[in-house]
């Protein structure tokens, strides 16, 4: 079974600063995707960024980037120039390619402070 | 593109009532849809995987007779919470994916279910 671990229940950052959210996972699969989703108070699930396991290059999406370490099974999210609107729960997710089974971490509540 | 509509967004009903939640993929065909449950301040827990034209695959611990899932077309899956009780109160979220290109799941906006 796949497990996804987010070891930081809560994080805070000053507006305009940079913050990194950690995520580790455990799997025996070789082909998979990793995602970071944002869930604001409205509870919509918003895809932030995704990474294909076969790609060595770290994905970037605007102010978001990841540090994907496949051997270490680590997938951290870096948010630069944080904004008040970035305040939300952030979930790391793992998806098997075989059946698109997706599993989520427990989430990290990020608060951006003015 | 890739819009998923979930309805209703909020429902309050009496204990013993059955409640149906709809999940529609508006601009793509979704052969697979997923149903999640989320308790306050917790993560999404997969309840079942719904495949068009076949029976849903339920996760361990999820009661099939309690949570009826129907996926009658490529754009619609429904979750019916039968004889709902207060402990069924939760936030339910559906997602859908296109089979091609291994696209990520696209989520509905969720349904807040409150059983009195």
PDB file of C-alpha atoms in Angstrom:
ATOM      1  CA  UNK A   1       0.000   0.000   0.000  1.00  0.00           C
ATOM      2  CA  UNK A   2       1.102   3.518  -0.687  1.00  0.00           C
ATOM      3  CA  UNK A   3       1.460   5.970   2.164  1.00  0.00           C
ATOM      4  CA  UNK A   4       1.985   9.692   1.986  1.00  0.00           C
ATOM      5  CA  UNK A   5       3.410  11.541   4.975  1.00  0.00           C
ATOM      6  CA  UNK A   6       3.258  15.239   5.616  1.00  0.00           C
ATOM      7  CA  UNK A   7       5.123  15.838   8.841  1.00  0.00           C
ATOM      8  CA  UNK A   8       4.150  19.485   9.274  1.00  0.00           C
ATOM      9  CA  UNK A   9       0.541  19.883  10.443  1.00  0.00           C
ATOM     10  CA  UNK A  10       0.866  23.672  10.436  1.00  0.00           C
ATOM     11  CA  UNK A  11       3.244  26.200   8.928  1.00  0.00           C
ATOM     12  CA  UNK A  12       3.290  29.957   8.784  1.00  0.00           C
ATOM     13  CA  UNK A  13       5.221  32.424   6.682  1.00  0.00           C
ATOM     14  CA  UNK A  14       5.441  36.178   6.376  1.00  0.00           C
ATOM     15  CA  UNK A  15       4.009  37.685   3.252  1.00  0.00           C
ATOM     16  CA  UNK A  16       6.568  37.835   0.418  1.00  0.00           C
ATOM     17  CA  UNK A  17       8.788  35.258   2.107  1.00  0.00           C
ATOM     18  CA  UNK A  18       9.542  31.719   0.977  1.00  0.00           C
ATOM     19  CA  UNK A  19       8.301  28.542   2.619  1.00  0.00           C
ATOM     20  CA  UNK A  20       8.862  24.846   2.000  1.00  0.00           C
ATOM     21  CA  UNK A  21       6.330  22.122   2.764  1.00  0.00           C
ATOM     22  CA  UNK A  22       7.621  18.594   3.125  1.00  0.00           C
ATOM     23  CA  UNK A  23       6.179  15.355   1.834  1.00  0.00           C
ATOM     24  CA  UNK A  24       7.520  11.836   1.797  1.00  0.00           C
ATOM     25  CA  UNK A  25       5.928   8.743   0.387  1.00  0.00           C
ATOM     26  CA  UNK A  26       6.385   5.029   0.409  1.00  0.00           C
ATOM     27  CA  UNK A  27       5.774   2.848  -2.613  1.00  0.00           C
ATOM     28  CA  UNK A  28       7.077  -0.116  -4.526  1.00  0.00           C
ATOM     29  CA  UNK A  29       5.752   1.297  -7.783  1.00  0.00           C
ATOM     30  CA  UNK A  30       8.144   2.620 -10.395  1.00  0.00           C
ATOM     31  CA  UNK A  31       5.685   4.639 -12.441  1.00  0.00           C
ATOM     32  CA  UNK A  32       3.618   7.189 -10.620  1.00  0.00           C
ATOM     33  CA  UNK A  33       2.665  10.830 -10.379  1.00  0.00           C
ATOM     34  CA  UNK A  34       2.961  13.162  -7.447  1.00  0.00           C
ATOM     35  CA  UNK A  35       0.770  16.181  -6.850  1.00  0.00           C
ATOM     36  CA  UNK A  36       0.319  19.097  -4.553  1.00  0.00           C
ATOM     37  CA  UNK A  37      -3.246  20.287  -4.084  1.00  0.00           C
ATOM     38  CA  UNK A  38      -4.396  23.452  -2.354  1.00  0.00           C
ATOM     39  CA  UNK A  39      -7.651  23.512  -0.404  1.00  0.00           C
ATOM     40  CA  UNK A  40      -8.672  27.042   0.653  1.00  0.00           C
ATOM     41  CA  UNK A  41     -11.473  27.675   3.171  1.00  0.00           C
ATOM     42  CA  UNK A  42     -13.975  27.262   0.334  1.00  0.00           C
ATOM     43  CA  UNK A  43     -12.849  23.596   0.342  1.00  0.00           C
ATOM     44  CA  UNK A  44     -12.295  23.423  -3.397  1.00  0.00           C
ATOM     45  CA  UNK A  45      -9.425  21.135  -4.337  1.00  0.00           C
ATOM     46  CA  UNK A  46      -7.098  23.101  -6.592  1.00  0.00           C
ATOM     47  CA  UNK A  47      -4.211  21.428  -8.380  1.00  0.00           C
ATOM     48  CA  UNK A  48      -1.033  23.368  -7.666  1.00  0.00           C
ATOM     49  CA  UNK A  49       1.649  21.318  -9.344  1.00  0.00           C
ATOM     50  CA  UNK A  50       2.391  17.791 -10.517  1.00  0.00           C
ATOM     51  CA  UNK A  51       5.471  15.720 -11.140  1.00  0.00           C
ATOM     52  CA  UNK A  52       5.893  12.602 -13.238  1.00  0.00           C
ATOM     53  CA  UNK A  53       8.198  10.143 -11.501  1.00  0.00           C
ATOM     54  CA  UNK A  54      10.090   9.360 -14.695  1.00  0.00           C
ATOM     55  CA  UNK A  55      11.112  13.000 -15.099  1.00  0.00           C
ATOM     56  CA  UNK A  56      14.228  14.082 -13.274  1.00  0.00           C
ATOM     57  CA  UNK A  57      13.601  17.769 -13.796  1.00  0.00           C
ATOM     58  CA  UNK A  58      11.719  19.396 -10.968  1.00  0.00           C
ATOM     59  CA  UNK A  59       8.341  20.837 -11.922  1.00  0.00           C
ATOM     60  CA  UNK A  60       7.677  24.540 -11.553  1.00  0.00           C
ATOM     61  CA  UNK A  61       4.440  26.484 -11.784  1.00  0.00           C
ATOM     62  CA  UNK A  62       4.647  30.218 -11.299  1.00  0.00           C
ATOM     63  CA  UNK A  63       5.659  30.810  -7.663  1.00  0.00           C
ATOM     64  CA  UNK A  64       5.534  27.095  -6.846  1.00  0.00           C
ATOM     65  CA  UNK A  65       8.306  24.602  -7.406  1.00  0.00           C
ATOM     66  CA  UNK A  66       9.077  21.133  -6.144  1.00  0.00           C
ATOM     67  CA  UNK A  67      12.181  19.326  -5.017  1.00  0.00           C
ATOM     68  CA  UNK A  68      11.647  15.756  -6.168  1.00  0.00           C
ATOM     69  CA  UNK A  69      14.104  13.248  -4.780  1.00  0.00           C
ATOM     70  CA  UNK A  70      13.007   9.881  -6.146  1.00  0.00           C
ATOM     71  CA  UNK A  71      15.569   7.765  -4.340  1.00  0.00           C
ATOM     72  CA  UNK A  72      14.688   9.392  -1.040  1.00  0.00           C
ATOM     73  CA  UNK A  73      10.961   9.330  -1.907  1.00  0.00           C
ATOM     74  CA  UNK A  74      10.670  12.967  -1.063  1.00  0.00           C
ATOM     75  CA  UNK A  75       8.527  15.577  -2.779  1.00  0.00           C
ATOM     76  CA  UNK A  76       8.673  18.993  -1.114  1.00  0.00           C
ATOM     77  CA  UNK A  77       6.833  22.089  -2.260  1.00  0.00           C
ATOM     78  CA  UNK A  78       8.483  25.488  -2.292  1.00  0.00           C
ATOM     79  CA  UNK A  79       6.386  28.614  -2.400  1.00  0.00           C
ATOM     80  CA  UNK A  80       8.186  31.846  -3.213  1.00  0.00           C
ATOM     81  CA  UNK A  81       6.939  35.389  -2.706  1.00  0.00           C
ATOM     82  CA  UNK A  82       4.047  34.115  -0.615  1.00  0.00           C
ATOM     83  CA  UNK A  83       0.768  36.026  -0.739  1.00  0.00           C
ATOM     84  CA  UNK A  84      -2.161  36.246   1.647  1.00  0.00           C
ATOM     85  CA  UNK A  85      -4.273  34.300  -0.837  1.00  0.00           C
ATOM     86  CA  UNK A  86      -1.926  31.345  -0.497  1.00  0.00           C
ATOM     87  CA  UNK A  87      -3.332  30.646   2.963  1.00  0.00           C
ATOM     88  CA  UNK A  88      -4.890  27.184   2.706  1.00  0.00           C
ATOM     89  CA  UNK A  89      -4.481  23.509   3.447  1.00  0.00           C
ATOM     90  CA  UNK A  90      -1.943  21.884   1.184  1.00  0.00           C
ATOM     91  CA  UNK A  91      -2.174  18.184   0.412  1.00  0.00           C
ATOM     92  CA  UNK A  92       0.526  16.061  -1.113  1.00  0.00           C
ATOM     93  CA  UNK A  93      -0.843  13.211  -3.218  1.00  0.00           C
ATOM     94  CA  UNK A  94       0.507  10.081  -4.860  1.00  0.00           C
ATOM     95  CA  UNK A  95      -1.095   8.429  -7.871  1.00  0.00           C
ATOM     96  CA  UNK A  96      -0.285   5.020  -9.287  1.00  0.00           C
ATOM     97  CA  UNK A  97      -0.242   4.984 -13.062  1.00  0.00           C
ATOM     98  CA  UNK A  98      -1.576   1.441 -13.192  1.00  0.00           C
ATOM     99  CA  UNK A  99      -5.016   2.348 -11.918  1.00  0.00           C
ATOM    100  CA  UNK A 100      -4.913   6.060 -11.140  1.00  0.00           C
ATOM    101  CA  UNK A 101      -5.441   5.243  -7.484  1.00  0.00           C
ATOM    102  CA  UNK A 102      -4.680   8.499  -5.633  1.00  0.00           C
ATOM    103  CA  UNK A 103      -3.730   8.770  -1.965  1.00  0.00           C
ATOM    104  CA  UNK A 104      -3.417  11.930   0.036  1.00  0.00           C
ATOM    105  CA  UNK A 105      -1.228  13.011   2.906  1.00  0.00           C
ATOM    106  CA  UNK A 106      -2.738  14.415   6.083  1.00  0.00           C
ATOM    107  CA  UNK A 107      -2.205  17.958   4.904  1.00  0.00           C
ATOM    108  CA  UNK A 108      -0.307  21.045   6.057  1.00  0.00           C
ATOM    109  CA  UNK A 109      -2.188  24.153   7.062  1.00  0.00           C
ATOM    110  CA  UNK A 110      -0.247  27.115   5.690  1.00  0.00           C
ATOM    111  CA  UNK A 111      -0.918  30.593   7.002  1.00  0.00           C
ATOM    112  CA  UNK A 112       0.569  33.598   5.256  1.00  0.00           C
ATOM    113  CA  UNK A 113       0.858  36.487   7.692  1.00  0.00           C
ATOM    114  CA  UNK A 114       0.748  40.134   6.642  1.00  0.00           C
TER     115      UNK A 114
ATOM    116  CA  UNK B   1     -11.633  22.690 -19.504  1.00  0.00           C
ATOM    117  CA  UNK B   2     -11.982  19.633 -17.283  1.00  0.00           C
ATOM    118  CA  UNK B   3     -14.811  20.940 -15.134  1.00  0.00           C
ATOM    119  CA  UNK B   4     -16.504  18.707 -12.593  1.00  0.00           C
ATOM    120  CA  UNK B   5     -19.828  19.774 -11.137  1.00  0.00           C
ATOM    121  CA  UNK B   6     -21.068  18.390  -7.839  1.00  0.00           C
ATOM    122  CA  UNK B   7     -24.597  18.892  -6.576  1.00  0.00           C
ATOM    123  CA  UNK B   8     -25.903  19.760  -4.062  1.00  0.00           C
ATOM    124  CA  UNK B   9     -23.224  21.805  -2.359  1.00  0.00           C
ATOM    125  CA  UNK B  10     -24.928  21.617   1.017  1.00  0.00           C
ATOM    126  CA  UNK B  11     -27.723  19.477   2.344  1.00  0.00           C
ATOM    127  CA  UNK B  12     -29.315  19.243   5.771  1.00  0.00           C
ATOM    128  CA  UNK B  13     -31.754  16.462   6.449  1.00  0.00           C
ATOM    129  CA  UNK B  14     -33.305  14.391   9.177  1.00  0.00           C
ATOM    130  CA  UNK B  15     -31.874  11.131  10.430  1.00  0.00           C
ATOM    131  CA  UNK B  16     -33.169   8.167   8.436  1.00  0.00           C
ATOM    132  CA  UNK B  17     -33.369  10.066   5.165  1.00  0.00           C
ATOM    133  CA  UNK B  18     -31.535   8.930   2.050  1.00  0.00           C
ATOM    134  CA  UNK B  19     -29.486  11.583   0.289  1.00  0.00           C
ATOM    135  CA  UNK B  20     -28.247  11.518  -3.287  1.00  0.00           C
ATOM    136  CA  UNK B  21     -25.190  13.473  -4.428  1.00  0.00           C
ATOM    137  CA  UNK B  22     -24.448  13.936  -8.112  1.00  0.00           C
ATOM    138  CA  UNK B  23     -21.072  14.298  -9.774  1.00  0.00           C
ATOM    139  CA  UNK B  24     -20.918  15.371 -13.396  1.00  0.00           C
ATOM    140  CA  UNK B  25     -18.018  15.883 -15.741  1.00  0.00           C
ATOM    141  CA  UNK B  26     -19.161  18.815 -17.842  1.00  0.00           C
ATOM    142  CA  UNK B  27     -16.720  18.912 -20.719  1.00  0.00           C
ATOM    143  CA  UNK B  28     -15.092  15.510 -20.873  1.00  0.00           C
ATOM    144  CA  UNK B  29     -15.967  11.855 -20.627  1.00  0.00           C
ATOM    145  CA  UNK B  30     -14.988  10.290 -17.354  1.00  0.00           C
ATOM    146  CA  UNK B  31     -14.781   6.532 -17.386  1.00  0.00           C
ATOM    147  CA  UNK B  32     -13.628   6.631 -13.785  1.00  0.00           C
ATOM    148  CA  UNK B  33     -14.911   8.760 -10.945  1.00  0.00           C
ATOM    149  CA  UNK B  34     -13.833   8.741  -7.340  1.00  0.00           C
ATOM    150  CA  UNK B  35     -15.698   9.487  -4.137  1.00  0.00           C
ATOM    151  CA  UNK B  36     -13.912  10.866  -1.094  1.00  0.00           C
ATOM    152  CA  UNK B  37     -14.956  11.737   2.412  1.00  0.00           C
ATOM    153  CA  UNK B  38     -13.302  14.466   4.426  1.00  0.00           C
ATOM    154  CA  UNK B  39     -13.796  15.024   8.134  1.00  0.00           C
ATOM    155  CA  UNK B  40     -13.048  18.470   9.599  1.00  0.00           C
ATOM    156  CA  UNK B  41      -9.361  19.293   9.559  1.00  0.00           C
ATOM    157  CA  UNK B  42      -8.499  15.926   8.079  1.00  0.00           C
ATOM    158  CA  UNK B  43      -7.388  14.642   4.734  1.00  0.00           C
ATOM    159  CA  UNK B  44      -9.444  13.149   1.932  1.00  0.00           C
ATOM    160  CA  UNK B  45     -10.185   9.481   2.394  1.00  0.00           C
ATOM    161  CA  UNK B  46     -11.030   7.491  -0.704  1.00  0.00           C
ATOM    162  CA  UNK B  47     -14.360   5.739  -0.287  1.00  0.00           C
ATOM    163  CA  UNK B  48     -14.815   4.102  -3.651  1.00  0.00           C
ATOM    164  CA  UNK B  49     -13.822   4.096  -7.285  1.00  0.00           C
ATOM    165  CA  UNK B  50     -16.677   4.257  -9.731  1.00  0.00           C
ATOM    166  CA  UNK B  51     -16.341   2.815 -13.229  1.00  0.00           C
ATOM    167  CA  UNK B  52     -18.897   3.519 -15.921  1.00  0.00           C
ATOM    168  CA  UNK B  53     -21.122   0.563 -16.560  1.00  0.00           C
ATOM    169  CA  UNK B  54     -19.779  -1.616 -13.785  1.00  0.00           C
ATOM    170  CA  UNK B  55     -19.945  -1.976 -10.037  1.00  0.00           C
ATOM    171  CA  UNK B  56     -17.976   0.412  -7.875  1.00  0.00           C
ATOM    172  CA  UNK B  57     -14.880  -0.734  -6.035  1.00  0.00           C
ATOM    173  CA  UNK B  58     -15.128   0.138  -2.369  1.00  0.00           C
ATOM    174  CA  UNK B  59     -12.260   0.753   0.006  1.00  0.00           C
ATOM    175  CA  UNK B  60     -11.900  -1.415   3.051  1.00  0.00           C
ATOM    176  CA  UNK B  61     -14.248  -0.370   5.803  1.00  0.00           C
ATOM    177  CA  UNK B  62     -16.725   1.440   3.560  1.00  0.00           C
ATOM    178  CA  UNK B  63     -20.206  -0.079   3.693  1.00  0.00           C
ATOM    179  CA  UNK B  64     -21.490  -0.829   0.210  1.00  0.00           C
ATOM    180  CA  UNK B  65     -25.103  -0.915   1.296  1.00  0.00           C
ATOM    181  CA  UNK B  66     -24.754   2.389   3.107  1.00  0.00           C
ATOM    182  CA  UNK B  67     -23.044   4.282   0.316  1.00  0.00           C
ATOM    183  CA  UNK B  68     -24.600   3.304  -2.994  1.00  0.00           C
ATOM    184  CA  UNK B  69     -22.686   4.385  -6.063  1.00  0.00           C
ATOM    185  CA  UNK B  70     -24.037   4.406  -9.580  1.00  0.00           C
ATOM    186  CA  UNK B  71     -22.059   5.380 -12.671  1.00  0.00           C
ATOM    187  CA  UNK B  72     -24.626   5.030 -15.408  1.00  0.00           C
ATOM    188  CA  UNK B  73     -23.010   7.259 -18.004  1.00  0.00           C
ATOM    189  CA  UNK B  74     -19.627   8.661 -18.935  1.00  0.00           C
ATOM    190  CA  UNK B  75     -20.512  12.007 -17.399  1.00  0.00           C
ATOM    191  CA  UNK B  76     -22.479  11.153 -14.276  1.00  0.00           C
ATOM    192  CA  UNK B  77     -21.842   9.285 -11.066  1.00  0.00           C
ATOM    193  CA  UNK B  78     -24.101   9.401  -8.026  1.00  0.00           C
ATOM    194  CA  UNK B  79     -23.502   8.640  -4.378  1.00  0.00           C
ATOM    195  CA  UNK B  80     -26.544   7.820  -2.272  1.00  0.00           C
ATOM    196  CA  UNK B  81     -26.174   7.811   1.478  1.00  0.00           C
ATOM    197  CA  UNK B  82     -28.945   5.498   2.575  1.00  0.00           C
ATOM    198  CA  UNK B  83     -30.765   5.914   5.890  1.00  0.00           C
ATOM    199  CA  UNK B  84     -28.329   8.620   6.899  1.00  0.00           C
ATOM    200  CA  UNK B  85     -27.454   9.135  10.546  1.00  0.00           C
ATOM    201  CA  UNK B  86     -25.575  11.938  12.308  1.00  0.00           C
ATOM    202  CA  UNK B  87     -22.300  10.034  12.079  1.00  0.00           C
ATOM    203  CA  UNK B  88     -22.596  10.212   8.289  1.00  0.00           C
ATOM    204  CA  UNK B  89     -22.329  13.990   8.482  1.00  0.00           C
ATOM    205  CA  UNK B  90     -19.223  14.959   6.587  1.00  0.00           C
ATOM    206  CA  UNK B  91     -17.845  16.652   3.496  1.00  0.00           C
ATOM    207  CA  UNK B  92     -18.053  14.452   0.415  1.00  0.00           C
ATOM    208  CA  UNK B  93     -15.978  15.223  -2.670  1.00  0.00           C
ATOM    209  CA  UNK B  94     -16.040  13.565  -6.056  1.00  0.00           C
ATOM    210  CA  UNK B  95     -13.401  13.618  -8.724  1.00  0.00           C
ATOM    211  CA  UNK B  96     -13.230  12.474 -12.305  1.00  0.00           C
ATOM    212  CA  UNK B  97     -10.485  11.733 -14.737  1.00  0.00           C
ATOM    213  CA  UNK B  98     -10.076  11.218 -18.419  1.00  0.00           C
ATOM    214  CA  UNK B  99      -8.441   7.947 -19.252  1.00  0.00           C
ATOM    215  CA  UNK B 100      -6.093   9.339 -21.833  1.00  0.00           C
ATOM    216  CA  UNK B 101      -2.776  10.993 -21.086  1.00  0.00           C
ATOM    217  CA  UNK B 102      -2.861  10.000 -17.436  1.00  0.00           C
ATOM    218  CA  UNK B 103      -4.400  13.321 -16.551  1.00  0.00           C
ATOM    219  CA  UNK B 104      -4.826  14.208 -12.878  1.00  0.00           C
ATOM    220  CA  UNK B 105      -8.165  13.889 -11.225  1.00  0.00           C
ATOM    221  CA  UNK B 106     -10.410  16.936 -11.416  1.00  0.00           C
ATOM    222  CA  UNK B 107     -12.408  17.615  -8.310  1.00  0.00           C
ATOM    223  CA  UNK B 108     -15.933  18.795  -7.728  1.00  0.00           C
ATOM    224  CA  UNK B 109     -16.545  21.519  -5.170  1.00  0.00           C
ATOM    225  CA  UNK B 110     -17.809  19.044  -2.591  1.00  0.00           C
ATOM    226  CA  UNK B 111     -21.031  18.489  -0.705  1.00  0.00           C
ATOM    227  CA  UNK B 112     -21.454  19.340   2.935  1.00  0.00           C
ATOM    228  CA  UNK B 113     -23.847  16.807   4.432  1.00  0.00           C
ATOM    229  CA  UNK B 114     -25.405  17.502   7.812  1.00  0.00           C
ATOM    230  CA  UNK B 115     -27.714  14.930   9.355  1.00  0.00           C
ATOM    231  CA  UNK B 116     -29.829  16.125  12.246  1.00  0.00           C
TER     232      UNK B 116
END
